[in-house]
Amino acid sequence: MKLDNYLSGYLDRRMSMIIEEWQLSTRNDLTDLTQRFHRVQDELVGLKSFERETSTKLSDLETRVRLLKEKVK
């Protein structure tokens, strides 16, 4: 019983150092992780739109370059 009390006290005193050293997650980290995940999901919508628009613009530019090359020949 005495050893259990010692270990409990030691862990209580050192818990923040153990969490940091071992890079453990806390409840706050998990809450923050969930919020960050949702922000990333929201940003993906904009990135997909950007990708579509960029793809369209690149296709248009490639078409213009091809037409210019044909005129130069």
PDB file of N, CA, C and O in Angstrom:
ATOM      1  N   MET A   1       0.831  -1.194   0.000  1.00  0.00           N
ATOM      2  CA  MET A   1       0.000   0.000   0.000  1.00  0.00           C
ATOM      3  C   MET A   1       0.875   1.257   0.000  1.00  0.00           C
ATOM      4  O   MET A   1       0.549   2.217  -0.677  1.00  0.00           O
ATOM      5  N   LYS A   2       1.967   1.235   0.704  1.00  0.00           N
ATOM      6  CA  LYS A   2       2.846   2.385   0.783  1.00  0.00           C
ATOM      7  C   LYS A   2       3.455   2.700  -0.592  1.00  0.00           C
ATOM      8  O   LYS A   2       3.561   3.844  -0.984  1.00  0.00           O
ATOM      9  N   LEU A   3       3.832   1.648  -1.334  1.00  0.00           N
ATOM     10  CA  LEU A   3       4.394   1.824  -2.662  1.00  0.00           C
ATOM     11  C   LEU A   3       3.354   2.429  -3.610  1.00  0.00           C
ATOM     12  O   LEU A   3       3.678   3.299  -4.424  1.00  0.00           O
ATOM     13  N   ASP A   4       2.101   1.985  -3.489  1.00  0.00           N
ATOM     14  CA  ASP A   4       1.035   2.541  -4.326  1.00  0.00           C
ATOM     15  C   ASP A   4       0.873   4.041  -4.085  1.00  0.00           C
ATOM     16  O   ASP A   4       0.719   4.815  -5.031  1.00  0.00           O
ATOM     17  N   ASN A   5       0.901   4.438  -2.838  1.00  0.00           N
ATOM     18  CA  ASN A   5       0.777   5.853  -2.494  1.00  0.00           C
ATOM     19  C   ASN A   5       1.959   6.646  -3.053  1.00  0.00           C
ATOM     20  O   ASN A   5       1.790   7.752  -3.558  1.00  0.00           O
ATOM     21  N   TYR A   6       3.148   6.083  -2.949  1.00  0.00           N
ATOM     22  CA  TYR A   6       4.340   6.752  -3.464  1.00  0.00           C
ATOM     23  C   TYR A   6       4.228   6.923  -4.983  1.00  0.00           C
ATOM     24  O   TYR A   6       4.490   8.004  -5.509  1.00  0.00           O
ATOM     25  N   LEU A   7       3.857   5.835  -5.671  1.00  0.00           N
ATOM     26  CA  LEU A   7       3.728   5.901  -7.127  1.00  0.00           C
ATOM     27  C   LEU A   7       2.646   6.889  -7.552  1.00  0.00           C
ATOM     28  O   LEU A   7       2.818   7.648  -8.499  1.00  0.00           O
ATOM     29  N   SER A   8       1.535   6.882  -6.847  1.00  0.00           N
ATOM     30  CA  SER A   8       0.455   7.825  -7.170  1.00  0.00           C
ATOM     31  C   SER A   8       0.924   9.262  -6.988  1.00  0.00           C
ATOM     32  O   SER A   8       0.673  10.120  -7.839  1.00  0.00           O
ATOM     33  N   GLY A   9       1.602   9.514  -5.911  1.00  0.00           N
ATOM     34  CA  GLY A   9       2.127  10.858  -5.656  1.00  0.00           C
ATOM     35  C   GLY A   9       3.148  11.272  -6.699  1.00  0.00           C
ATOM     36  O   GLY A   9       3.154  12.413  -7.174  1.00  0.00           O
ATOM     37  N   TYR A  10       4.039  10.342  -7.034  1.00  0.00           N
ATOM     38  CA  TYR A  10       5.051  10.623  -8.044  1.00  0.00           C
ATOM     39  C   TYR A  10       4.396  10.968  -9.383  1.00  0.00           C
ATOM     40  O   TYR A  10       4.766  11.953 -10.029  1.00  0.00           O
ATOM     41  N   LEU A  11       3.439  10.153  -9.795  1.00  0.00           N
ATOM     42  CA  LEU A  11       2.745  10.411 -11.059  1.00  0.00           C
ATOM     43  C   LEU A  11       1.997  11.743 -11.033  1.00  0.00           C
ATOM     44  O   LEU A  11       1.988  12.474 -12.027  1.00  0.00           O
ATOM     45  N   ASP A  12       1.362  12.041  -9.909  1.00  0.00           N
ATOM     46  CA  ASP A  12       0.650  13.315  -9.791  1.00  0.00           C
ATOM     47  C   ASP A  12       1.613  14.495  -9.945  1.00  0.00           C
ATOM     48  O   ASP A  12       1.305  15.478 -10.625  1.00  0.00           O
ATOM     49  N   ARG A  13       2.787  14.392  -9.316  1.00  0.00           N
ATOM     50  CA  ARG A  13       3.758  15.483  -9.378  1.00  0.00           C
ATOM     51  C   ARG A  13       4.395  15.599 -10.760  1.00  0.00           C
ATOM     52  O   ARG A  13       4.734  16.683 -11.204  1.00  0.00           O
ATOM     53  N   ARG A  14       4.578  14.521 -11.430  1.00  0.00           N
ATOM     54  CA  ARG A  14       5.338  14.505 -12.684  1.00  0.00           C
ATOM     55  C   ARG A  14       4.470  14.342 -13.937  1.00  0.00           C
ATOM     56  O   ARG A  14       5.006  14.241 -15.035  1.00  0.00           O
ATOM     57  N   MET A  15       3.173  14.307 -13.795  1.00  0.00           N
ATOM     58  CA  MET A  15       2.300  13.980 -14.930  1.00  0.00           C
ATOM     59  C   MET A  15       2.497  14.926 -16.112  1.00  0.00           C
ATOM     60  O   MET A  15       2.582  14.489 -17.255  1.00  0.00           O
ATOM     61  N   SER A  16       2.583  16.220 -15.868  1.00  0.00           N
ATOM     62  CA  SER A  16       2.737  17.145 -16.994  1.00  0.00           C
ATOM     63  C   SER A  16       4.054  16.907 -17.719  1.00  0.00           C
ATOM     64  O   SER A  16       4.113  16.982 -18.952  1.00  0.00           O
ATOM     65  N   MET A  17       5.107  16.596 -16.978  1.00  0.00           N
ATOM     66  CA  MET A  17       6.400  16.305 -17.616  1.00  0.00           C
ATOM     67  C   MET A  17       6.334  14.997 -18.396  1.00  0.00           C
ATOM     68  O   MET A  17       6.894  14.891 -19.496  1.00  0.00           O
ATOM     69  N   ILE A  18       5.656  13.998 -17.867  1.00  0.00           N
ATOM     70  CA  ILE A  18       5.519  12.714 -18.557  1.00  0.00           C
ATOM     71  C   ILE A  18       4.728  12.888 -19.853  1.00  0.00           C
ATOM     72  O   ILE A  18       5.106  12.370 -20.906  1.00  0.00           O
ATOM     73  N   ILE A  19       3.640  13.640 -19.785  1.00  0.00           N
ATOM     74  CA  ILE A  19       2.816  13.889 -20.971  1.00  0.00           C
ATOM     75  C   ILE A  19       3.643  14.569 -22.053  1.00  0.00           C
ATOM     76  O   ILE A  19       3.603  14.182 -23.223  1.00  0.00           O
ATOM     77  N   GLU A  20       4.419  15.574 -21.658  1.00  0.00           N
ATOM     78  CA  GLU A  20       5.229  16.293 -22.638  1.00  0.00           C
ATOM     79  C   GLU A  20       6.349  15.415 -23.192  1.00  0.00           C
ATOM     80  O   GLU A  20       6.556  15.346 -24.404  1.00  0.00           O
ATOM     81  N   GLU A  21       7.063  14.720 -22.311  1.00  0.00           N
ATOM     82  CA  GLU A  21       8.198  13.903 -22.739  1.00  0.00           C
ATOM     83  C   GLU A  21       7.771  12.762 -23.647  1.00  0.00           C
ATOM     84  O   GLU A  21       8.420  12.459 -24.650  1.00  0.00           O
ATOM     85  N   TRP A  22       6.675  12.127 -23.319  1.00  0.00           N
ATOM     86  CA  TRP A  22       6.210  10.981 -24.107  1.00  0.00           C
ATOM     87  C   TRP A  22       5.281  11.410 -25.237  1.00  0.00           C
ATOM     88  O   TRP A  22       4.789  10.582 -25.988  1.00  0.00           O
ATOM     89  N   GLN A  23       5.024  12.719 -25.333  1.00  0.00           N
ATOM     90  CA  GLN A  23       4.147  13.293 -26.349  1.00  0.00           C
ATOM     91  C   GLN A  23       2.772  12.623 -26.346  1.00  0.00           C
ATOM     92  O   GLN A  23       2.236  12.220 -27.384  1.00  0.00           O
ATOM     93  N   LEU A  24       2.214  12.521 -25.153  1.00  0.00           N
ATOM     94  CA  LEU A  24       0.891  11.919 -24.992  1.00  0.00           C
ATOM     95  C   LEU A  24      -0.196  12.943 -25.307  1.00  0.00           C
ATOM     96  O   LEU A  24       0.004  14.139 -25.156  1.00  0.00           O
ATOM     97  N   SER A  25      -1.332  12.474 -25.727  1.00  0.00           N
ATOM     98  CA  SER A  25      -2.465  13.353 -26.002  1.00  0.00           C
ATOM     99  C   SER A  25      -3.313  13.498 -24.744  1.00  0.00           C
ATOM    100  O   SER A  25      -3.490  12.553 -23.983  1.00  0.00           O
ATOM    101  N   THR A  26      -3.837  14.681 -24.579  1.00  0.00           N
ATOM    102  CA  THR A  26      -4.755  14.936 -23.473  1.00  0.00           C
ATOM    103  C   THR A  26      -6.149  15.151 -24.056  1.00  0.00           C
ATOM    104  O   THR A  26      -6.331  15.247 -25.271  1.00  0.00           O
ATOM    105  N   ARG A  27      -7.115  15.252 -23.194  1.00  0.00           N
ATOM    106  CA  ARG A  27      -8.485  15.494 -23.639  1.00  0.00           C
ATOM    107  C   ARG A  27      -8.582  16.804 -24.427  1.00  0.00           C
ATOM    108  O   ARG A  27      -9.264  16.884 -25.436  1.00  0.00           O
ATOM    109  N   ASN A  28      -7.868  17.829 -23.959  1.00  0.00           N
ATOM    110  CA  ASN A  28      -7.870  19.114 -24.677  1.00  0.00           C
ATOM    111  C   ASN A  28      -7.263  18.963 -26.069  1.00  0.00           C
ATOM    112  O   ASN A  28      -7.734  19.569 -27.024  1.00  0.00           O
ATOM    113  N   ASP A  29      -6.209  18.174 -26.174  1.00  0.00           N
ATOM    114  CA  ASP A  29      -5.596  17.930 -27.484  1.00  0.00           C
ATOM    115  C   ASP A  29      -6.601  17.275 -28.423  1.00  0.00           C
ATOM    116  O   ASP A  29      -6.665  17.615 -29.608  1.00  0.00           O
ATOM    117  N   LEU A  30      -7.342  16.327 -27.919  1.00  0.00           N
ATOM    118  CA  LEU A  30      -8.306  15.619 -28.755  1.00  0.00           C
ATOM    119  C   LEU A  30      -9.440  16.534 -29.193  1.00  0.00           C
ATOM    120  O   LEU A  30      -9.896  16.463 -30.330  1.00  0.00           O
ATOM    121  N   THR A  31      -9.883  17.410 -28.315  1.00  0.00           N
ATOM    122  CA  THR A  31     -10.919  18.374 -28.669  1.00  0.00           C
ATOM    123  C   THR A  31     -10.394  19.298 -29.754  1.00  0.00           C
ATOM    124  O   THR A  31     -11.060  19.555 -30.752  1.00  0.00           O
ATOM    125  N   ASP A  32      -9.179  19.786 -29.561  1.00  0.00           N
ATOM    126  CA  ASP A  32      -8.557  20.665 -30.549  1.00  0.00           C
ATOM    127  C   ASP A  32      -8.353  19.934 -31.861  1.00  0.00           C
ATOM    128  O   ASP A  32      -8.539  20.499 -32.930  1.00  0.00           O
ATOM    129  N   LEU A  33      -7.972  18.667 -31.792  1.00  0.00           N
ATOM    130  CA  LEU A  33      -7.766  17.871 -32.993  1.00  0.00           C
ATOM    131  C   LEU A  33      -9.052  17.757 -33.801  1.00  0.00           C
ATOM    132  O   LEU A  33      -9.046  17.885 -35.021  1.00  0.00           O
ATOM    133  N   THR A  34     -10.156  17.542 -33.118  1.00  0.00           N
ATOM    134  CA  THR A  34     -11.453  17.449 -33.792  1.00  0.00           C
ATOM    135  C   THR A  34     -11.788  18.767 -34.482  1.00  0.00           C
ATOM    136  O   THR A  34     -12.230  18.775 -35.630  1.00  0.00           O
ATOM    137  N   GLN A  35     -11.563  19.875 -33.797  1.00  0.00           N
ATOM    138  CA  GLN A  35     -11.840  21.184 -34.389  1.00  0.00           C
ATOM    139  C   GLN A  35     -10.940  21.437 -35.598  1.00  0.00           C
ATOM    140  O   GLN A  35     -11.398  21.929 -36.630  1.00  0.00           O
ATOM    141  N   ARG A  36      -9.665  21.099 -35.485  1.00  0.00           N
ATOM    142  CA  ARG A  36      -8.738  21.282 -36.598  1.00  0.00           C
ATOM    143  C   ARG A  36      -9.134  20.406 -37.785  1.00  0.00           C
ATOM    144  O   ARG A  36      -9.043  20.822 -38.933  1.00  0.00           O
ATOM    145  N   PHE A  37      -9.561  19.182 -37.498  1.00  0.00           N
ATOM    146  CA  PHE A  37     -10.002  18.277 -38.555  1.00  0.00           C
ATOM    147  C   PHE A  37     -11.181  18.868 -39.324  1.00  0.00           C
ATOM    148  O   PHE A  37     -11.213  18.839 -40.558  1.00  0.00           O
ATOM    149  N   HIS A  38     -12.131  19.450 -38.608  1.00  0.00           N
ATOM    150  CA  HIS A  38     -13.295  20.060 -39.264  1.00  0.00           C
ATOM    151  C   HIS A  38     -12.880  21.265 -40.106  1.00  0.00           C
ATOM    152  O   HIS A  38     -13.417  21.480 -41.201  1.00  0.00           O
ATOM    153  N   ARG A  39     -11.907  22.051 -39.627  1.00  0.00           N
ATOM    154  CA  ARG A  39     -11.422  23.189 -40.413  1.00  0.00           C
ATOM    155  C   ARG A  39     -10.757  22.708 -41.701  1.00  0.00           C
ATOM    156  O   ARG A  39     -10.947  23.295 -42.765  1.00  0.00           O
ATOM    157  N   VAL A  40      -9.995  21.628 -41.595  1.00  0.00           N
ATOM    158  CA  VAL A  40      -9.337  21.076 -42.787  1.00  0.00           C
ATOM    159  C   VAL A  40     -10.382  20.576 -43.778  1.00  0.00           C
ATOM    160  O   VAL A  40     -10.263  20.804 -44.983  1.00  0.00           O
ATOM    161  N   GLN A  41     -11.403  19.900 -43.271  1.00  0.00           N
ATOM    162  CA  GLN A  41     -12.472  19.435 -44.163  1.00  0.00           C
ATOM    163  C   GLN A  41     -13.127  20.606 -44.882  1.00  0.00           C
ATOM    164  O   GLN A  41     -13.430  20.523 -46.078  1.00  0.00           O
ATOM    165  N   ASP A  42     -13.368  21.696 -44.159  1.00  0.00           N
ATOM    166  CA  ASP A  42     -13.976  22.881 -44.770  1.00  0.00           C
ATOM    167  C   ASP A  42     -13.067  23.467 -45.840  1.00  0.00           C
ATOM    168  O   ASP A  42     -13.534  23.919 -46.888  1.00  0.00           O
ATOM    169  N   GLU A  43     -11.760  23.475 -45.593  1.00  0.00           N
ATOM    170  CA  GLU A  43     -10.816  24.023 -46.560  1.00  0.00           C
ATOM    171  C   GLU A  43     -10.728  23.152 -47.811  1.00  0.00           C
ATOM    172  O   GLU A  43     -10.435  23.652 -48.898  1.00  0.00           O
ATOM    173  N   LEU A  44     -10.976  21.867 -47.681  1.00  0.00           N
ATOM    174  CA  LEU A  44     -10.913  20.972 -48.833  1.00  0.00           C
ATOM    175  C   LEU A  44     -11.920  21.354 -49.915  1.00  0.00           C
ATOM    176  O   LEU A  44     -11.633  21.222 -51.101  1.00  0.00           O
ATOM    177  N   VAL A  45     -13.067  21.841 -49.501  1.00  0.00           N
ATOM    178  CA  VAL A  45     -14.087  22.254 -50.470  1.00  0.00           C
ATOM    179  C   VAL A  45     -13.528  23.367 -51.355  1.00  0.00           C
ATOM    180  O   VAL A  45     -13.631  23.318 -52.580  1.00  0.00           O
ATOM    181  N   GLY A  46     -12.903  24.351 -50.734  1.00  0.00           N
ATOM    182  CA  GLY A  46     -12.306  25.452 -51.488  1.00  0.00           C
ATOM    183  C   GLY A  46     -11.157  24.987 -52.367  1.00  0.00           C
ATOM    184  O   GLY A  46     -10.995  25.452 -53.498  1.00  0.00           O
ATOM    185  N   LEU A  47     -10.360  24.060 -51.863  1.00  0.00           N
ATOM    186  CA  LEU A  47      -9.235  23.548 -52.642  1.00  0.00           C
ATOM    187  C   LEU A  47      -9.704  22.761 -53.858  1.00  0.00           C
ATOM    188  O   LEU A  47      -9.109  22.854 -54.934  1.00  0.00           O
ATOM    189  N   LYS A  48     -10.781  22.011 -53.701  1.00  0.00           N
ATOM    190  CA  LYS A  48     -11.323  21.264 -54.840  1.00  0.00           C
ATOM    191  C   LYS A  48     -11.843  22.218 -55.904  1.00  0.00           C
ATOM    192  O   LYS A  48     -11.645  22.001 -57.100  1.00  0.00           O
ATOM    193  N   SER A  49     -12.474  23.283 -55.471  1.00  0.00           N
ATOM    194  CA  SER A  49     -12.957  24.291 -56.403  1.00  0.00           C
ATOM    195  C   SER A  49     -11.782  24.949 -57.123  1.00  0.00           C
ATOM    196  O   SER A  49     -11.810  25.136 -58.343  1.00  0.00           O
ATOM    197  N   PHE A  50     -10.748  25.292 -56.375  1.00  0.00           N
ATOM    198  CA  PHE A  50      -9.540  25.884 -56.954  1.00  0.00           C
ATOM    199  C   PHE A  50      -8.915  24.931 -57.972  1.00  0.00           C
ATOM    200  O   PHE A  50      -8.491  25.346 -59.055  1.00  0.00           O
ATOM    201  N   GLU A  51      -8.879  23.654 -57.646  1.00  0.00           N
ATOM    202  CA  GLU A  51      -8.306  22.657 -58.547  1.00  0.00           C
ATOM    203  C   GLU A  51      -9.090  22.586 -59.868  1.00  0.00           C
ATOM    204  O   GLU A  51      -8.495  22.537 -60.952  1.00  0.00           O
ATOM    205  N   ARG A  52     -10.412  22.606 -59.763  1.00  0.00           N
ATOM    206  CA  ARG A  52     -11.241  22.573 -60.974  1.00  0.00           C
ATOM    207  C   ARG A  52     -11.005  23.812 -61.833  1.00  0.00           C
ATOM    208  O   ARG A  52     -10.828  23.722 -63.056  1.00  0.00           O
ATOM    209  N   GLU A  53     -11.009  24.980 -61.194  1.00  0.00           N
ATOM    210  CA  GLU A  53     -10.804  26.229 -61.935  1.00  0.00           C
ATOM    211  C   GLU A  53      -9.420  26.258 -62.574  1.00  0.00           C
ATOM    212  O   GLU A  53      -9.269  26.676 -63.731  1.00  0.00           O
ATOM    213  N   THR A  54      -8.417  25.823 -61.847  1.00  0.00           N
ATOM    214  CA  THR A  54      -7.053  25.811 -62.369  1.00  0.00           C
ATOM    215  C   THR A  54      -6.930  24.854 -63.537  1.00  0.00           C
ATOM    216  O   THR A  54      -6.285  25.161 -64.549  1.00  0.00           O
ATOM    217  N   SER A  55      -7.551  23.705 -63.412  1.00  0.00           N
ATOM    218  CA  SER A  55      -7.519  22.730 -64.499  1.00  0.00           C
ATOM    219  C   SER A  55      -8.156  23.301 -65.759  1.00  0.00           C
ATOM    220  O   SER A  55      -7.623  23.153 -66.874  1.00  0.00           O
ATOM    221  N   THR A  56      -9.269  23.996 -65.600  1.00  0.00           N
ATOM    222  CA  THR A  56      -9.946  24.616 -66.739  1.00  0.00           C
ATOM    223  C   THR A  56      -9.055  25.686 -67.372  1.00  0.00           C
ATOM    224  O   THR A  56      -8.905  25.747 -68.601  1.00  0.00           O
ATOM    225  N   LYS A  57      -8.451  26.528 -66.550  1.00  0.00           N
ATOM    226  CA  LYS A  57      -7.583  27.592 -67.065  1.00  0.00           C
ATOM    227  C   LYS A  57      -6.365  27.003 -67.787  1.00  0.00           C
ATOM    228  O   LYS A  57      -5.960  27.501 -68.838  1.00  0.00           O
ATOM    229  N   LEU A  58      -5.782  25.950 -67.222  1.00  0.00           N
ATOM    230  CA  LEU A  58      -4.638  25.316 -67.869  1.00  0.00           C
ATOM    231  C   LEU A  58      -5.025  24.706 -69.210  1.00  0.00           C
ATOM    232  O   LEU A  58      -4.272  24.811 -70.187  1.00  0.00           O
ATOM    233  N   SER A  59      -6.171  24.097 -69.263  1.00  0.00           N
ATOM    234  CA  SER A  59      -6.651  23.534 -70.536  1.00  0.00           C
ATOM    235  C   SER A  59      -6.826  24.633 -71.571  1.00  0.00           C
ATOM    236  O   SER A  59      -6.438  24.472 -72.747  1.00  0.00           O
ATOM    237  N   ASP A  60      -7.399  25.757 -71.144  1.00  0.00           N
ATOM    238  CA  ASP A  60      -7.577  26.892 -72.060  1.00  0.00           C
ATOM    239  C   ASP A  60      -6.226  27.415 -72.549  1.00  0.00           C
ATOM    240  O   ASP A  60      -6.051  27.710 -73.731  1.00  0.00           O
ATOM    241  N   LEU A  61      -5.259  27.517 -71.636  1.00  0.00           N
ATOM    242  CA  LEU A  61      -3.932  27.991 -72.026  1.00  0.00           C
ATOM    243  C   LEU A  61      -3.253  27.017 -72.982  1.00  0.00           C
ATOM    244  O   LEU A  61      -2.605  27.439 -73.959  1.00  0.00           O
ATOM    245  N   GLU A  62      -3.393  25.740 -72.729  1.00  0.00           N
ATOM    246  CA  GLU A  62      -2.806  24.745 -73.624  1.00  0.00           C
ATOM    247  C   GLU A  62      -3.428  24.834 -75.024  1.00  0.00           C
ATOM    248  O   GLU A  62      -2.727  24.719 -76.034  1.00  0.00           O
ATOM    249  N   THR A  63      -4.709  25.068 -75.067  1.00  0.00           N
ATOM    250  CA  THR A  63      -5.392  25.225 -76.353  1.00  0.00           C
ATOM    251  C   THR A  63      -4.863  26.456 -77.082  1.00  0.00           C
ATOM    252  O   THR A  63      -4.580  26.411 -78.293  1.00  0.00           O
ATOM    253  N   ARG A  64      -4.706  27.560 -76.373  1.00  0.00           N
ATOM    254  CA  ARG A  64      -4.188  28.786 -76.983  1.00  0.00           C
ATOM    255  C   ARG A  64      -2.766  28.595 -77.490  1.00  0.00           C
ATOM    256  O   ARG A  64      -2.418  29.039 -78.585  1.00  0.00           O
ATOM    257  N   VAL A  65      -1.935  27.897 -76.695  1.00  0.00           N
ATOM    258  CA  VAL A  65      -0.551  27.639 -77.113  1.00  0.00           C
ATOM    259  C   VAL A  65      -0.544  26.775 -78.371  1.00  0.00           C
ATOM    260  O   VAL A  65       0.214  27.036 -79.319  1.00  0.00           O
ATOM    261  N   ARG A  66      -1.364  25.761 -78.420  1.00  0.00           N
ATOM    262  CA  ARG A  66      -1.446  24.891 -79.590  1.00  0.00           C
ATOM    263  C   ARG A  66      -1.876  25.677 -80.830  1.00  0.00           C
ATOM    264  O   ARG A  66      -1.290  25.540 -81.908  1.00  0.00           O
ATOM    265  N   LEU A  67      -2.878  26.546 -80.667  1.00  0.00           N
ATOM    266  CA  LEU A  67      -3.332  27.369 -81.795  1.00  0.00           C
ATOM    267  C   LEU A  67      -2.233  28.333 -82.270  1.00  0.00           C
ATOM    268  O   LEU A  67      -2.047  28.537 -83.466  1.00  0.00           O
ATOM    269  N   LEU A  68      -1.497  28.911 -81.306  1.00  0.00           N
ATOM    270  CA  LEU A  68      -0.411  29.810 -81.688  1.00  0.00           C
ATOM    271  C   LEU A  68       0.691  29.073 -82.423  1.00  0.00           C
ATOM    272  O   LEU A  68       1.257  29.561 -83.398  1.00  0.00           O
ATOM    273  N   LYS A  69       1.008  27.872 -81.986  1.00  0.00           N
ATOM    274  CA  LYS A  69       2.027  27.073 -82.664  1.00  0.00           C
ATOM    275  C   LYS A  69       1.596  26.743 -84.083  1.00  0.00           C
ATOM    276  O   LYS A  69       2.406  26.721 -84.998  1.00  0.00           O
ATOM    277  N   GLU A  70       0.321  26.448 -84.256  1.00  0.00           N
ATOM    278  CA  GLU A  70      -0.190  26.117 -85.590  1.00  0.00           C
ATOM    279  C   GLU A  70      -0.101  27.328 -86.517  1.00  0.00           C
ATOM    280  O   GLU A  70       0.194  27.192 -87.705  1.00  0.00           O
ATOM    281  N   LYS A  71      -0.318  28.521 -85.970  1.00  0.00           N
ATOM    282  CA  LYS A  71      -0.255  29.730 -86.804  1.00  0.00           C
ATOM    283  C   LYS A  71       1.181  30.064 -87.197  1.00  0.00           C
ATOM    284  O   LYS A  71       1.424  30.623 -88.257  1.00  0.00           O
ATOM    285  N   VAL A  72       2.125  29.726 -86.315  1.00  0.00           N
ATOM    286  CA  VAL A  72       3.529  30.019 -86.577  1.00  0.00           C
ATOM    287  C   VAL A  72       4.076  29.116 -87.680  1.00  0.00           C
ATOM    288  O   VAL A  72       4.921  29.498 -88.476  1.00  0.00           O
ATOM    289  N   LYS A  73       3.583  27.921 -87.797  1.00  0.00           N
ATOM    290  CA  LYS A  73       4.060  26.963 -88.808  1.00  0.00           C
ATOM    291  C   LYS A  73       3.787  27.408 -90.171  1.00  0.00           C
ATOM    292  O   LYS A  73       3.462  28.035 -90.897  1.00  0.00           O
TER     293      LYS A  73
END
